[in-house]
Amino acid sequence: MQVREAMSSQVLVVGPEHTLRQAARMMSARGVGSAVVIDPDSEGVGIMTERDVLKAIGAGLDCDVERTGAHLTWDVVYAGPEWTVAEAAAAMARGGFRHLVVLDGREVAGVISVRDIMRVWADAQLVVPTS
């Protein structure tokens, strides 16, 4: 199965000037563990995860003051929509992260998470061969 079949194409996008609280509220409302951060003044796409928010709170930072642009990962490993789910899982395991931004060319096509991969693999195990 390819990443395009398993990813979420409904991506939460925030800007680098959103506060951590704003990003966390949007992530919570959508039931997602990450938000893609697009900064119109820079090249590339970043990602903010629930782990990034947790680290900031754990460090005692003010979530109403701190901006997403200061607490995200710009050094992102991107997946292509044609990757296999196994390739995405291997990239996550190598990098120690739970989300991959999926780029189709230079455009964000979606996000694939460990949860997406688990769902796909669990569904595949439920398929009973007919003979």
Short mmCIF file of C-alpha atoms in Angstrom, two decimals:
data_model
loop_
_atom_site.label_atom_id
_atom_site.label_comp_id
_atom_site.label_asym_id
_atom_site.label_seq_id
_atom_site.Cartn_x
_atom_site.Cartn_y
_atom_site.Cartn_z
CA MET A 1 0.00 0.00 0.00
CA GLN A 2 1.20 3.49 -0.82
CA VAL A 3 1.37 6.46 1.55
CA ARG A 4 -1.29 8.32 -0.50
CA GLU A 5 -3.79 5.62 0.48
CA ALA A 6 -3.01 5.77 4.21
CA MET A 7 -2.25 9.43 4.87
CA SER A 8 -4.61 12.07 6.13
CA SER A 9 -5.14 14.65 3.40
CA GLN A 10 -7.02 16.99 5.76
CA VAL A 11 -3.94 18.75 7.14
CA LEU A 12 -4.01 21.30 9.93
CA VAL A 13 -1.86 24.23 8.80
CA VAL A 14 -0.72 26.97 11.16
CA GLY A 15 1.61 29.89 10.76
CA PRO A 16 4.81 30.53 12.68
CA GLU A 17 3.16 33.40 14.59
CA HIS A 18 0.39 31.31 16.14
CA THR A 19 0.89 30.85 19.87
CA LEU A 20 1.49 27.40 21.25
CA ARG A 21 -1.92 27.55 22.93
CA GLN A 22 -3.62 28.40 19.64
CA ALA A 23 -1.86 25.52 17.89
CA ALA A 24 -2.66 23.12 20.73
CA ARG A 25 -6.33 24.12 20.70
CA MET A 26 -6.58 23.59 16.96
CA MET A 27 -4.80 20.23 17.19
CA SER A 28 -7.11 19.17 20.01
CA ALA A 29 -10.26 20.30 18.18
CA ARG A 30 -9.22 18.35 15.07
CA GLY A 31 -8.06 15.31 17.03
CA VAL A 32 -4.60 15.36 15.45
CA GLY A 33 -1.13 15.13 16.91
CA SER A 34 0.57 17.55 14.54
CA ALA A 35 0.21 20.73 12.56
CA VAL A 36 2.10 21.67 9.43
CA VAL A 37 3.73 25.07 9.77
CA ILE A 38 4.12 27.13 6.65
CA ASP A 39 6.11 30.33 6.88
CA PRO A 40 5.52 32.49 3.80
CA ASP A 41 8.83 34.25 4.47
CA SER A 42 10.98 31.11 4.36
CA GLU A 43 11.55 28.07 2.21
CA GLY A 44 10.21 24.73 3.25
CA VAL A 45 7.60 23.33 5.54
CA GLY A 46 7.92 22.63 9.26
CA ILE A 47 5.90 20.48 11.62
CA MET A 48 4.74 21.09 15.17
CA THR A 49 3.80 18.01 17.15
CA GLU A 50 2.16 17.39 20.46
CA ARG A 51 5.64 16.48 21.71
CA ASP A 52 6.89 19.99 20.82
CA VAL A 53 4.06 21.54 22.84
CA LEU A 54 4.75 19.19 25.75
CA LYS A 55 8.45 20.11 25.81
CA ALA A 56 7.62 23.83 25.92
CA ILE A 57 5.13 23.36 28.77
CA GLY A 58 7.59 21.13 30.62
CA ALA A 59 10.21 23.86 30.32
CA GLY A 60 7.82 26.31 32.01
CA LEU A 61 7.28 28.48 28.94
CA ASP A 62 4.17 30.63 28.56
CA CYS A 63 1.99 29.03 25.90
CA ASP A 64 0.18 32.33 25.35
CA VAL A 65 3.43 34.08 24.46
CA GLU A 66 5.57 31.44 22.77
CA ARG A 67 5.14 31.15 19.00
CA THR A 68 5.05 27.96 16.98
CA GLY A 69 7.92 29.18 14.82
CA ALA A 70 10.29 28.86 17.79
CA HIS A 71 9.19 25.34 18.77
CA LEU A 72 8.94 23.25 15.68
CA THR A 73 11.02 21.00 13.52
CA TRP A 74 12.24 22.57 10.31
CA ASP A 75 14.58 19.66 9.59
CA VAL A 76 11.67 17.52 8.43
CA VAL A 77 11.89 14.19 6.65
CA TYR A 78 9.28 14.28 3.92
CA ALA A 79 7.51 11.29 2.44
CA GLY A 80 6.32 11.06 -1.11
CA PRO A 81 2.77 9.92 -1.85
CA GLU A 82 4.18 7.02 -3.88
CA TRP A 83 6.25 5.67 -0.97
CA THR A 84 5.08 2.39 0.49
CA VAL A 85 3.69 2.40 4.00
CA ALA A 86 6.65 0.20 4.97
CA GLU A 87 9.08 2.86 3.68
CA ALA A 88 7.27 5.50 5.74
CA ALA A 89 7.40 3.29 8.84
CA ALA A 90 11.14 2.69 8.32
CA ALA A 91 11.80 6.44 7.97
CA MET A 92 9.86 7.09 11.20
CA ALA A 93 11.80 4.37 13.02
CA ARG A 94 15.16 5.71 11.79
CA GLY A 95 14.31 9.29 12.72
CA GLY A 96 12.52 8.57 15.98
CA PHE A 97 9.39 10.49 15.07
CA ARG A 98 5.70 9.72 14.66
CA HIS A 99 4.62 11.97 11.77
CA LEU A 100 5.81 12.54 8.22
CA VAL A 101 4.72 15.43 6.06
CA VAL A 102 3.80 14.10 2.63
CA LEU A 103 4.90 16.33 -0.25
CA ASP A 104 3.73 15.98 -3.82
CA GLY A 105 6.35 18.04 -5.57
CA ARG A 106 6.53 21.19 -3.42
CA GLU A 107 2.92 20.99 -2.23
CA VAL A 108 1.78 19.50 1.07
CA ALA A 109 -0.41 16.53 0.14
CA GLY A 110 -0.98 15.20 3.64
CA VAL A 111 0.49 13.82 6.84
CA ILE A 112 1.03 10.17 7.68
CA SER A 113 1.31 9.16 11.30
CA VAL A 114 2.18 6.04 13.22
CA ARG A 115 -1.56 5.77 13.95
CA ASP A 116 -2.29 5.70 10.19
CA ILE A 117 0.27 2.95 9.65
CA MET A 118 -1.07 0.90 12.56
CA ARG A 119 -4.62 1.23 11.19
CA VAL A 120 -3.56 0.07 7.71
CA TRP A 121 -1.60 -2.88 9.04
CA ALA A 122 -4.35 -3.87 11.50
CA ASP A 123 -6.95 -3.69 8.71
CA ALA A 124 -4.72 -5.89 6.52
CA GLN A 125 -4.57 -8.51 9.28
CA LEU A 126 -8.37 -8.60 9.45
CA VAL A 127 -8.68 -9.60 5.82
CA VAL A 128 -9.50 -13.29 5.71
CA PRO A 129 -8.37 -15.01 2.52
CA THR A 130 -11.11 -16.81 0.66
CA SER A 131 -10.22 -20.11 -0.95
#
